[in-house]
Coordinates of C-alpha atoms and ligand atoms in Angstrom, one line a residue:
X15 CA -16.6 -10.0 -28.7
X16 CA -16.1 -8.1 -25.4
X17 CA -12.7 -6.7 -24.5
X18 CA -12.6 -9.1 -21.6
X19 CA -13.3 -12.1 -23.8
X20 CA -10.6 -10.9 -26.2
X21 CA -8.1 -10.6 -23.5
X22 CA -9.0 -14.0 -22.1
X23 CA -8.6 -15.5 -25.6
X24 CA -5.1 -14.1 -26.0
X25 CA -3.7 -14.6 -22.5
X26 CA -2.8 -18.0 -21.2
X27 CA -3.1 -18.4 -17.5
X28 CA -0.3 -21.0 -17.3
X29 CA 2.1 -18.4 -18.8
X30 CA 1.0 -15.6 -16.5
X31 CA 1.1 -17.8 -13.4
X32 CA 4.5 -19.2 -14.4
X33 CA 6.0 -15.8 -14.0
X34 CA 5.2 -16.0 -10.3
X35 CA 5.9 -19.6 -9.5
X36 CA 7.4 -22.5 -11.4
X37 CA 4.7 -24.9 -12.6
X38 CA 5.0 -28.6 -13.3
X39 CA 2.7 -30.3 -15.7
X40 CA 0.8 -33.2 -14.0
X41 CA -1.8 -34.8 -16.3
X42 CA -4.1 -32.1 -17.5
X43 CA -3.2 -29.6 -14.9
X44 CA -0.1 -27.7 -13.7
X45 CA 0.9 -27.5 -10.1
X46 CA 3.4 -25.5 -8.1
X47 CA 4.2 -23.8 -4.8
X48 CA 1.4 -21.3 -4.2
X49 CA 2.6 -17.8 -5.2
X50 CA 0.2 -16.3 -2.6
X51 CA 1.2 -18.3 0.5
X52 CA 4.4 -19.8 1.7
X53 CA 4.5 -23.6 1.5
X54 CA 6.8 -26.6 0.9
X55 CA 4.4 -28.9 -0.9
X56 CA 2.6 -27.6 -4.0
X57 CA -1.1 -26.9 -3.3
X58 CA -1.5 -24.4 -6.1
X59 CA -3.1 -25.7 -9.3
X60 CA -3.7 -24.2 -12.8
X61 CA -6.2 -25.6 -15.2
X62 CA -5.4 -24.7 -18.8
X63 CA -8.6 -26.0 -20.1
X64 CA -10.8 -23.9 -17.9
X65 CA -8.1 -21.1 -17.8
X66 CA -8.5 -21.0 -14.0
X67 CA -6.4 -21.6 -10.9
X68 CA -7.0 -22.7 -7.4
X69 CA -5.0 -23.0 -4.2
X70 CA -6.0 -25.9 -2.0
X71 CA -3.6 -24.8 0.7
X72 CA -3.7 -21.9 3.0
X73 CA -5.4 -19.6 0.5
X74 CA -8.2 -22.0 -0.3
X75 CA -9.3 -19.7 -3.1
X76 CA -9.1 -19.5 -6.9
X77 CA -10.4 -17.8 -9.9
X78 CA -9.5 -16.8 -13.4
X79 CA -6.5 -14.9 -14.8
X80 CA -8.0 -11.6 -13.8
X81 CA -8.4 -12.5 -10.2
X82 CA -4.9 -14.0 -10.2
X83 CA -3.4 -10.7 -11.4
X84 CA -5.6 -8.6 -9.1
X85 CA -4.5 -10.7 -6.2
X86 CA -0.9 -10.8 -7.2
X87 CA -0.6 -7.1 -8.0
X88 CA -3.1 -5.8 -5.5
X89 CA -5.2 -4.0 -8.1
X90 CA -8.9 -3.9 -8.9
X91 CA -10.6 -5.7 -11.7
X92 CA -10.5 -2.7 -14.1
X93 CA -6.8 -2.2 -13.5
X94 CA -6.1 -5.9 -13.9
X95 CA -8.0 -5.8 -17.2
X96 CA -6.0 -2.9 -18.5
X97 CA -2.7 -4.6 -17.5
X98 CA -3.6 -7.8 -19.2
X99 CA -5.0 -6.1 -22.2
X100 CA -1.8 -4.2 -22.7
X101 CA 0.1 -7.5 -22.5
X102 CA -2.2 -9.1 -25.0
X103 CA -2.0 -6.1 -27.4
X104 CA -5.8 -5.5 -27.0
X105 CA -6.8 -1.8 -27.0
X106 CA -9.4 -0.8 -24.5
X107 CA -11.5 2.2 -25.0
X108 CA -10.4 4.6 -22.3
X109 CA -12.2 3.6 -19.2
X110 CA -14.8 5.9 -17.9
X111 CA -15.9 4.8 -14.5
X112 CA -19.6 4.2 -14.4
X113 CA -22.0 4.5 -11.5
X114 CA -22.3 6.9 -8.6
X115 CA -18.9 6.1 -7.3
X116 CA -17.2 6.8 -10.6
X117 CA -18.9 10.2 -10.8
X118 CA -17.9 11.1 -7.2
X119 CA -14.3 10.3 -8.0
X120 CA -14.5 12.3 -11.2
X121 CA -15.7 15.3 -9.2
X122 CA -12.8 14.8 -6.7
X123 CA -10.2 14.9 -9.5
X124 CA -11.9 18.0 -10.8
X125 CA -12.0 19.9 -7.5
X126 CA -8.3 18.9 -6.8
X127 CA -7.3 20.1 -10.3
X128 CA -9.2 23.4 -9.7
X129 CA -7.4 23.8 -6.4
X130 CA -4.0 23.1 -8.0
X131 CA -4.6 25.7 -10.6
X132 CA -5.7 28.2 -7.9
X133 CA -2.6 27.5 -5.8
X134 CA -0.3 27.7 -8.9
X135 CA -1.7 31.0 -10.0
X136 CA -1.2 32.4 -6.5
X137 CA 2.5 31.3 -6.4
X138 CA 3.2 32.8 -9.8
X139 CA 1.2 36.0 -9.5
X140 CA 0.1 36.9 -6.0
X141 CA 2.0 39.5 -3.9
X142 CA 1.1 37.4 -0.8
X143 CA 3.2 34.6 -2.2
X144 CA 6.5 36.4 -2.2
X145 CA 8.0 34.3 0.6
X146 CA 7.1 31.1 -1.3
X147 CA 8.5 32.5 -4.5
X148 CA 11.8 33.3 -2.7
X149 CA 11.8 29.7 -1.4
X150 CA 11.6 28.2 -4.8
X151 CA 14.1 30.7 -6.2
X152 CA 16.6 29.8 -3.5
X153 CA 16.0 26.1 -4.3
X154 CA 17.1 27.0 -7.9
X155 CA 13.8 25.8 -9.4
X156 CA 13.2 27.1 -12.9
X157 CA 10.0 28.7 -14.1
X158 CA 9.6 25.7 -16.4
X159 CA 9.9 23.3 -13.5
X160 CA 7.4 25.3 -11.4
X161 CA 5.0 25.0 -14.3
X162 CA 5.7 21.3 -15.1
X163 CA 5.1 20.4 -11.4
X164 CA 2.3 23.0 -11.0
X165 CA 3.8 24.1 -7.8
X166 CA 1.6 26.5 -5.8
X167 CA 1.0 28.5 -2.8
X168 CA -1.9 28.4 -0.3
X169 CA -2.9 31.8 1.3
X170 CA -2.6 32.4 5.0
X171 CA -6.4 32.3 5.3
X172 CA -9.0 30.0 6.9
X173 CA -11.4 30.0 4.0
X174 CA -9.8 31.5 0.8
X175 CA -9.8 28.2 -1.0
X176 CA -13.2 27.2 0.3
X177 CA -14.7 30.4 -1.0
X178 CA -13.0 30.2 -4.3
X179 CA -14.1 26.6 -5.0
X180 CA -17.7 27.1 -3.7
X181 CA -18.1 30.0 -6.0
X182 CA -17.2 27.6 -8.8
X183 CA -20.0 25.2 -7.8
X184 CA -18.3 22.7 -5.6
X185 CA -20.1 21.9 -2.4
X186 CA -18.8 21.9 1.1
X187 CA -19.1 18.1 1.6
X188 CA -17.2 17.6 -1.7
X189 CA -14.4 19.8 -0.3
X190 CA -14.3 17.9 2.9
X191 CA -14.2 14.6 1.1
X192 CA -11.4 15.8 -1.1
X193 CA -9.5 16.7 2.1
X194 CA -9.1 20.3 1.0
X195 CA -11.2 21.5 3.8
X196 CA -11.3 20.3 7.4
X197 CA -14.5 19.8 9.3
X198 CA -14.3 20.4 13.1
X199 CA -16.3 18.6 15.7
X200 CA -18.7 21.5 15.9
X201 CA -19.3 21.1 12.2
X202 CA -17.4 24.2 11.2
X203 CA -15.1 24.0 8.2
X204 CA -11.8 25.7 7.3
X205 CA -9.1 25.3 4.7
X206 CA -6.6 22.5 5.4
X207 CA -3.6 24.1 3.6
X208 CA -2.7 27.5 4.8
X209 CA 0.5 29.5 4.1
X210 CA 2.3 26.5 2.5
X211 CA 4.2 25.8 -0.7
X212 CA 1.9 23.4 -2.5
X213 CA 2.9 20.2 -4.4
X214 CA 0.0 18.7 -6.3
X215 CA 0.2 14.9 -6.5
X216 CA -0.9 13.4 -9.8
X217 CA -1.3 9.7 -10.8
X218 CA 0.0 8.0 -13.9
X219 CA -3.1 9.1 -15.7
X220 CA -2.4 12.8 -15.0
X221 CA -5.3 13.1 -12.5
X222 CA -4.8 15.3 -9.5
X223 CA -5.3 13.0 -6.5
X224 CA -4.0 15.0 -3.5
X225 CA -1.5 17.5 -2.2
X226 CA 1.6 17.9 -0.2
X227 CA 2.2 21.2 1.5
X228 CA 5.5 22.5 2.9
X229 CA 5.9 25.2 5.6
X230 CA 8.0 28.2 4.6
X231 CA 9.8 28.5 7.9
X232 CA 11.3 26.0 10.4
X233 CA 8.0 25.2 12.1
X234 CA 6.8 21.7 12.5
X235 CA 5.3 19.6 11.1
X236 CA 7.3 20.4 8.0
X237 CA 4.8 18.8 5.6
X238 CA 1.1 18.6 5.6
X239 CA -0.5 16.1 3.3
X240 CA -3.9 15.4 2.0
X241 CA -5.6 12.7 4.1
X242 CA -6.8 9.4 2.8
X243 CA -9.7 10.1 0.3
X244 CA -11.6 8.0 -2.2
X245 CA -8.9 9.1 -4.8
X246 CA -5.8 9.4 -2.6
X247 CA -3.9 6.8 -0.7
X248 CA -0.5 8.2 0.3
X249 CA 1.0 4.8 0.8
X250 CA 0.4 3.8 -2.8
X251 CA 1.1 7.1 -4.5
X252 CA 4.4 8.3 -5.9
X253 CA 5.1 11.9 -6.4
X254 CA 6.1 12.9 -9.9
X255 CA 5.0 9.6 -11.4
X256 CA 2.9 11.5 -14.0
X257 CA 6.0 13.2 -15.3
X258 CA 8.2 10.1 -15.0
X259 CA 6.0 7.4 -16.6
X260 CA 7.4 7.8 -20.1
X261 CA 11.1 7.8 -19.0
X262 CA 10.6 4.9 -16.7
X263 CA 9.1 2.8 -19.5
X264 CA 11.8 4.0 -21.9
X265 CA 14.7 3.4 -19.6
X266 CA 13.0 0.4 -18.0
X267 CA 14.2 1.6 -14.6
X268 CA 12.7 3.7 -11.9
X269 CA 14.6 5.5 -9.2
X270 CA 12.8 6.2 -5.9
X271 CA 13.9 9.2 -3.8
X272 CA 12.3 10.4 -0.6
X273 CA 11.5 14.1 -0.9
X274 CA 9.3 16.2 -3.2
X275 CA 12.2 18.5 -4.0
X276 CA 14.6 15.6 -4.6
X277 CA 12.3 14.4 -7.4
X278 CA 11.8 17.9 -8.8
X279 CA 15.5 18.6 -8.9
X280 CA 16.2 15.3 -10.6
X281 CA 13.7 16.1 -13.3
X282 CA 15.0 19.6 -13.8
X283 CA 18.4 18.0 -14.5
X284 CA 16.9 15.6 -17.0
X285 CA 16.8 12.5 -14.7
X286 CA 13.2 11.9 -15.6
X287 CA 12.7 8.4 -14.3
X288 CA 12.8 9.6 -10.7
X289 CA 9.8 9.5 -8.4
X290 CA 9.4 10.3 -4.7
X291 CA 8.0 8.3 -1.8
X292 CA 6.9 11.5 -0.2
X293 CA 8.9 11.6 3.0
X294 CA 8.4 8.1 4.2
X295 CA 10.2 4.9 3.6
X296 CA 9.1 3.1 0.4
X297 CA 5.9 1.0 0.9
X298 CA 4.9 -2.3 -0.6
X299 CA 2.0 -0.6 -2.4
X300 CA 4.3 2.0 -4.0
X301 CA 6.4 -0.9 -5.3
X302 CA 3.3 -2.5 -6.7
X303 CA 2.4 0.8 -8.4
X304 CA 5.8 1.0 -10.1
X305 CA 5.7 -2.7 -11.1
X306 CA 3.1 -1.8 -13.8
X307 CA 5.8 0.4 -15.4
X308 CA 9.0 -1.6 -14.8
X309 CA 10.5 -4.4 -12.8
X310 CA 13.8 -2.5 -12.2
X311 CA 13.7 -0.4 -9.1
X312 CA 16.5 1.6 -7.6
X313 CA 16.1 3.0 -4.1
X314 CA 18.1 6.1 -3.2
X315 CA 18.7 5.8 0.6
X316 CA 20.8 7.7 3.0
X317 CA 23.2 5.6 5.1
X318 CA 20.9 6.0 8.1
X319 CA 17.9 4.7 6.3
X320 CA 19.8 1.7 5.0
X321 CA 19.5 -0.3 8.2
X322 CA 18.8 -4.0 8.5
X323 CA 15.1 -3.6 8.7
X324 CA 15.0 -1.6 5.5
X325 CA 17.1 -4.2 3.8
X326 CA 14.8 -7.0 4.8
X327 CA 11.9 -5.0 3.4
X328 CA 13.8 -4.5 0.2
X329 CA 14.1 -8.2 -0.2
X330 CA 10.3 -8.4 0.1
X331 CA 10.1 -5.9 -2.7
X332 CA 12.3 -8.1 -4.8
X333 CA 9.9 -10.9 -4.2
X334 CA 7.0 -8.7 -5.4
X335 CA 8.9 -7.4 -8.4
X336 CA 10.4 -10.8 -9.1
X337 CA 13.6 -8.9 -9.9
X338 CA 16.6 -7.4 -8.1
X339 CA 16.1 -4.2 -6.2
X340 CA 19.2 -2.0 -6.3
X341 CA 20.2 0.6 -3.8
X342 CA 22.1 3.9 -4.1
X343 CA 23.7 4.8 -0.8
X344 CA 23.9 8.6 -0.6
X345 CA 27.2 10.0 0.6
X346 CA 27.5 11.7 4.0
X347 CA 23.9 12.3 4.9
X348 CA 23.2 14.2 1.7
X349 CA 19.8 14.3 -0.1
X350 CA 19.6 13.5 -3.8
X351 CA 18.7 17.2 -4.2
X352 CA 22.2 18.2 -2.9
X353 CA 24.0 15.5 -4.8
X354 CA 22.5 16.4 -8.1
X355 CA 23.1 20.1 -7.6
X356 CA 26.7 19.6 -6.6
X357 CA 27.5 17.3 -9.5
X358 CA 25.1 15.9 -12.1
X359 CA 27.7 13.4 -13.2
X360 CA 28.1 12.0 -9.7
X361 CA 24.4 11.2 -9.5
X362 CA 24.6 9.6 -12.9
X363 CA 27.5 7.6 -11.7
X364 CA 25.8 6.6 -8.5
X365 CA 22.7 5.4 -10.4
X366 CA 24.7 3.3 -12.8
X367 CA 26.8 1.8 -10.0
X368 CA 23.8 1.0 -7.8
X369 CA 24.3 -2.3 -6.1
X370 CA 21.8 -5.2 -5.8
X371 CA 20.4 -4.9 -2.3
X372 CA 21.6 -8.3 -1.2
X373 CA 25.1 -7.6 -2.4
X374 CA 25.0 -4.3 -0.5
X375 CA 24.0 -6.2 2.7
X376 CA 26.8 -8.6 2.2
X377 CA 29.3 -5.8 1.9
X378 CA 27.8 -3.9 4.8
X379 CA 27.8 -6.9 7.1
X380 CA 31.2 -8.3 6.3
X381 CA 33.1 -5.0 6.1
X382 CA 33.8 -4.9 9.9
X383 CA 34.4 -8.6 10.3
X384 CA 37.4 -10.8 10.1
X385 CA 36.1 -13.8 8.3
X386 CA 39.2 -15.9 9.3
X387 CA 37.9 -16.1 12.8
X388 CA 35.2 -18.6 13.9
X389 CA 33.4 -15.9 15.9
X390 CA 33.0 -13.5 13.0
X391 CA 32.2 -16.3 10.6
X392 CA 29.3 -17.3 12.8
X393 CA 28.2 -13.6 13.0
X394 CA 28.2 -13.3 9.3
X395 CA 26.3 -16.5 8.8
X396 CA 23.7 -15.5 11.4
X397 CA 22.9 -12.2 9.8
X398 CA 23.2 -13.1 6.1
X399 CA 21.5 -16.4 6.1
X400 CA 18.4 -14.7 7.4
X401 CA 18.5 -12.4 4.4
X402 CA 19.1 -15.2 2.0
X403 CA 16.2 -17.1 3.5
X404 CA 13.9 -14.3 2.5
X405 CA 14.7 -14.5 -1.2
X406 CA 12.0 -16.4 -2.9
X407 CA 13.6 -16.8 -6.3
X408 CA 15.4 -20.1 -6.1
X409 CA 18.1 -19.3 -8.5
X410 CA 19.0 -16.0 -6.8
X411 CA 18.8 -17.7 -3.4
X412 CA 21.2 -20.4 -4.5
X413 CA 23.5 -17.7 -5.9
X414 CA 23.8 -15.9 -2.6
X415 CA 24.0 -19.1 -0.6
X416 CA 27.0 -20.0 -2.7
X417 CA 28.5 -16.5 -2.2
X418 CA 28.1 -16.8 1.5
X419 CA 29.7 -20.3 1.6
X420 CA 32.7 -19.0 -0.3
X421 CA 33.0 -16.0 1.9
X422 CA 33.1 -17.9 5.1
X423 CA 34.7 -21.0 3.6
X424 CA 32.1 -23.4 4.9
X425 CA 30.6 -26.3 3.0
X426 CA 27.5 -25.1 1.1
X427 CA 25.5 -28.1 2.1
X428 CA 25.9 -27.3 5.8
X429 CA 24.7 -23.7 5.1
X430 CA 21.8 -25.1 3.1
X431 CA 20.7 -27.3 6.0
X432 CA 20.8 -24.2 8.3
X433 CA 18.9 -22.3 5.7
X434 CA 16.1 -24.9 5.7
X435 CA 15.8 -24.5 9.5
X436 CA 15.5 -20.7 9.3
X437 CA 12.9 -21.0 6.5
X438 CA 10.9 -23.3 8.7
X439 CA 11.0 -21.0 11.7
X440 CA 10.2 -18.0 9.5
X441 CA 7.2 -19.8 8.2
X442 CA 6.0 -20.2 11.8
X443 CA 6.9 -16.7 12.8
X444 CA 4.9 -15.2 9.9
X445 CA 1.8 -17.0 11.1
X446 CA 2.2 -16.0 14.7
X447 CA 3.5 -12.5 14.5
X448 CA 3.0 -10.9 11.1
X449 CA 5.5 -8.2 10.1
X450 CA 4.3 -4.6 10.2
X451 CA 3.9 -4.6 6.4
X452 CA 1.5 -7.5 6.6
X453 CA -0.6 -5.7 9.3
X454 CA -0.9 -2.7 7.2
X455 CA -2.0 -4.9 4.3
X456 CA -4.9 -6.1 6.4
X457 CA -6.6 -2.7 5.8
X458 CA -6.2 -3.0 2.1
X459 CA -9.5 -3.4 0.1
X460 CA -8.2 -6.3 -2.0
X461 CA -7.1 -8.6 0.8
X462 CA -8.2 -12.2 0.5
X463 CA -11.3 -12.6 2.8
X464 CA -12.6 -16.1 2.4
X465 CA -15.2 -15.7 5.1
X466 CA -16.7 -12.6 3.5
X467 CA -16.9 -14.3 0.2
X468 CA -18.4 -17.4 1.6
X469 CA -21.0 -15.4 3.3
X470 CA -21.7 -13.5 0.1
X471 CA -21.9 -16.7 -1.9
X472 CA -24.4 -18.0 0.6
X473 CA -26.5 -14.9 0.3
X474 CA -26.4 -14.8 -3.5
X475 CA -27.2 -18.5 -3.8
X476 CA -29.9 -18.7 -1.2
X477 CA -32.5 -15.9 -1.7
X478 CA -34.5 -17.3 1.3
X479 CA -31.7 -15.9 3.5
X480 CA -32.8 -12.4 2.7
X481 CA -35.6 -12.8 5.2
X482 CA -33.3 -14.0 8.0
X483 CA -32.1 -11.1 10.0
X484 CA -28.8 -12.1 11.6
X485 CA -27.7 -8.5 12.1
X486 CA -25.1 -8.6 9.3
X487 CA -23.8 -5.1 8.6
X488 CA -21.8 -3.7 5.7
X489 CA -19.1 -2.7 8.2
X490 CA -18.4 -6.3 9.0
X491 CA -16.8 -6.6 5.5
X492 CA -13.2 -5.6 5.6
X493 CA -12.8 -5.7 1.9
X494 CA -14.6 -2.8 0.3
X495 CA -15.4 -4.6 -2.8
X496 CA -17.2 -7.3 -0.8
X497 CA -18.9 -4.6 1.1
X498 CA -20.1 -3.1 -2.1
X499 CA -21.5 -6.4 -3.3
X500 CA -23.2 -6.9 0.0
X501 CA -24.8 -3.4 -0.1
X502 CA -25.9 -4.1 -3.7
X503 CA -27.5 -7.4 -2.5
X504 CA -29.3 -5.6 0.3
X505 CA -30.7 -3.0 -2.1
X506 CA -31.6 -5.5 -4.9
X507 CA -34.9 -7.1 -5.1
X508 CA -33.5 -10.2 -6.7
X509 CA -30.3 -11.8 -7.9
X510 CA -30.5 -10.4 -11.4
X511 CA -30.6 -6.8 -10.2
X512 CA -27.5 -7.2 -8.0
X513 CA -25.2 -6.8 -10.9
X514 CA -27.1 -3.7 -12.2
X515 CA -26.1 -2.0 -9.0
X516 CA -22.4 -2.7 -9.3
X517 CA -19.6 -1.4 -11.4
X518 CA -19.1 -3.7 -14.4
X519 CA -15.6 -4.5 -13.1
X520 CA -17.3 -6.4 -10.3
X521 CA -19.7 -8.5 -12.3
X522 CA -17.1 -11.2 -12.8
X523 CA -16.8 -11.7 -9.1
X524 CA -20.5 -11.8 -8.6
X525 CA -20.7 -14.6 -11.1
X526 CA -17.9 -16.5 -9.3
X527 CA -19.8 -16.2 -6.1
X528 CA -23.1 -17.4 -7.6
X529 CA -21.3 -20.4 -9.2
X530 CA -19.2 -21.3 -6.1
X531 CA -19.4 -24.8 -4.8
X532 CA -21.2 -24.7 -1.5
X533 CA -22.4 -27.4 0.9
X534 CA -26.1 -27.8 0.5
X535 CA -27.2 -28.7 4.0
X536 CA -28.0 -26.6 7.1
X537 CA -27.7 -23.4 5.1
X538 CA -29.4 -21.2 7.7
X539 CA -27.2 -22.4 10.4
X540 CA -24.1 -21.9 8.3
X541 CA -25.2 -18.4 7.5
X542 CA -25.8 -17.6 11.1
X543 CA -22.3 -18.9 12.0
X544 CA -20.8 -16.9 9.3
X545 CA -22.3 -13.7 10.5
X546 CA -21.2 -14.4 14.0
X547 CA -17.7 -15.0 12.9
X548 CA -17.7 -11.8 10.8
X549 CA -19.0 -9.9 13.7
X550 CA -16.4 -11.2 16.1
X551 CA -13.7 -10.3 13.6
X552 CA -15.1 -6.8 13.2
X553 CA -15.3 -6.3 17.0
X554 CA -11.8 -7.5 17.6
X555 CA -10.4 -5.2 15.0
X556 CA -12.5 -2.3 16.4
X557 CA -11.1 -3.1 19.8
X558 CA -7.5 -3.1 18.6
X559 CA -8.1 0.3 16.9
X560 CA -9.7 1.7 20.1
X561 CA -6.8 0.6 22.2
X562 CA -4.4 2.3 19.8
X563 CA -6.3 5.6 20.1
X564 CA -6.4 5.2 23.9
X565 CA -2.6 4.7 24.0
X566 CA -2.1 7.8 21.8
X567 CA -4.5 9.9 23.9
X568 CA -2.6 8.9 27.0
X569 CA 0.7 9.8 25.4
X570 CA -0.4 13.2 24.4
X571 CA -2.2 13.9 27.7
X572 CA -5.7 13.8 26.3
X573 CA -8.6 15.2 28.3
X574 CA -10.2 12.9 30.9
X575 CA -13.5 13.2 29.2
X576 CA -12.2 11.7 26.0
X577 CA -10.6 8.9 27.8
X578 CA -13.7 8.2 29.7
X579 CA -15.7 8.0 26.4
X580 CA -13.2 5.6 25.0
X581 CA -13.4 3.5 28.1
X582 CA -17.1 3.5 27.8
X583 CA -16.9 2.4 24.2
X584 CA -14.5 -0.3 25.2
X585 CA -17.0 -1.6 27.7
X586 CA -19.6 -1.7 24.9
X587 CA -17.4 -3.6 22.6
X588 CA -16.5 -6.2 25.3
X589 CA -20.2 -6.6 26.0
X590 CA -20.9 -7.2 22.4
X591 CA -17.9 -9.6 22.2
X592 CA -19.4 -11.4 25.2
X593 CA -22.6 -11.8 23.3
X594 CA -20.7 -13.3 20.4
X595 CA -19.0 -15.8 22.6
X596 CA -22.2 -16.7 24.4
X597 CA -23.9 -17.3 21.0
X598 CA -21.0 -19.3 19.8
X599 CA -21.1 -21.5 23.0
X600 CA -24.8 -22.2 22.4
X601 CA -24.2 -23.0 18.8
X602 CA -21.2 -25.3 18.9
X603 CA -23.0 -28.4 20.2
X604 CA -25.5 -28.1 17.3
X605 CA -22.6 -28.0 14.9
X606 CA -21.0 -31.1 16.4
X607 CA -24.2 -33.0 15.8
Ligands
LIG708 ZN1 -2.1 -20.6 -1.5

């Protein structure tokens, strides 16, 4: 029996889905509010007999337990498989990625590891690294810590690393892909990291995925990070997670701090469950990464960062984790680094006394109000009800509604009615103007893309479409896994060889596409429409990106030539969009018939 079958046999989809939404039995199926979209009437169904699920509402999609977890956790098939296998107590032989993509990634891990060793050796031994050594000494970092975190130093040179790695058999394109070397417009290359204290970033599986580099003086920018690469996505990576995994599992809690040195100092003082978000506020992807290790997350924030917007986001994280997020508010603008160095016990105390984020918001909001006055009551209700409305867990929502009612001494039923109104308007708001987090998600490879999958299903189920050239391009697929399936289909001679061109983790999806229920009439027209819509979507997003660049260029006083080029491109895009609209106009009467 395959590992996948074994996992399927041991895992019950009803049980898994129930963790995310409460399910009611109805005949042979279970139904509930869809855990993927916000709704008032259940359109999410689970079929225990087929071990599958489907949302007939906004999602209009379904699948098996793997796709459920992939979708819910934002992970790929292989990761979902490992997660469920662990849950089921099935051991998987350590996954070695197959295919060209797997090999490319393997090379990137290797070249990053080689660079990390090179930087580390320089920091420890090179006379040129004296300033960097002084820096770590002044920060009280012990030799053991420097070795544990493989801290390093990059020489003040344009090509020292490049030369070193090329002598060891790595190619220039590999170094560029890894982000270690920058390629200029003229095609010349040079080292990205120069004269910096280097922090290698590793994943939970101890693979070196990227780097952070810190300047040794007061110049700006203070930090230079690896760019996005096939193995590095800053927004989902957590610094120190490789050294924190065991402690996070053991203590069943993770603490997120902001800076590299905050995490390092914490570890040096035996607070081993600490990871760093690397200089930015915590992202949804980082929370999802942690969720594989624990549900209990504590955010260490300084008072400035603990604003209303951050608190609203934290409630989103609670919804992802399906658990409370706690916050530590750092005293007087201090970093965790300072707090721990000053007094270890104080840090310990702060962690233990961390407040659930919603309680913190309640305290913060009401501390300056006089809740005996009508005006302040109304203020408190306005602010806090909005937060309470964001809580998805019904028990916790009820708890805080009650708390608010008691605080302002207003009948809970009245507040509940007001809550209902807010939720309704939030539902509308989310559709019209997605929050920044949702926009960022749109670039994520695992986003639900029904049109893309529909198009792929058409292609896979109707070999005759292969001869119809509607101008469909891989670029039109936003989701990289769909893009990969499309590319495989393009290269494959027939349906049976499509799978051979894909990573095994994707075979399941190909099967789902092949077996998908499709209308059987007017296939060619449906396909043409599909391509047209994908093209329009692609062009629109391209246009949005272009405008963003244009705005940035204008801000930084870019050269006229660059602006002119961008304007030209803009004209090209609008011409193409015009074509799309013209084609659509020609087609719609046919469709109505
Ligand atoms: Zn749904």
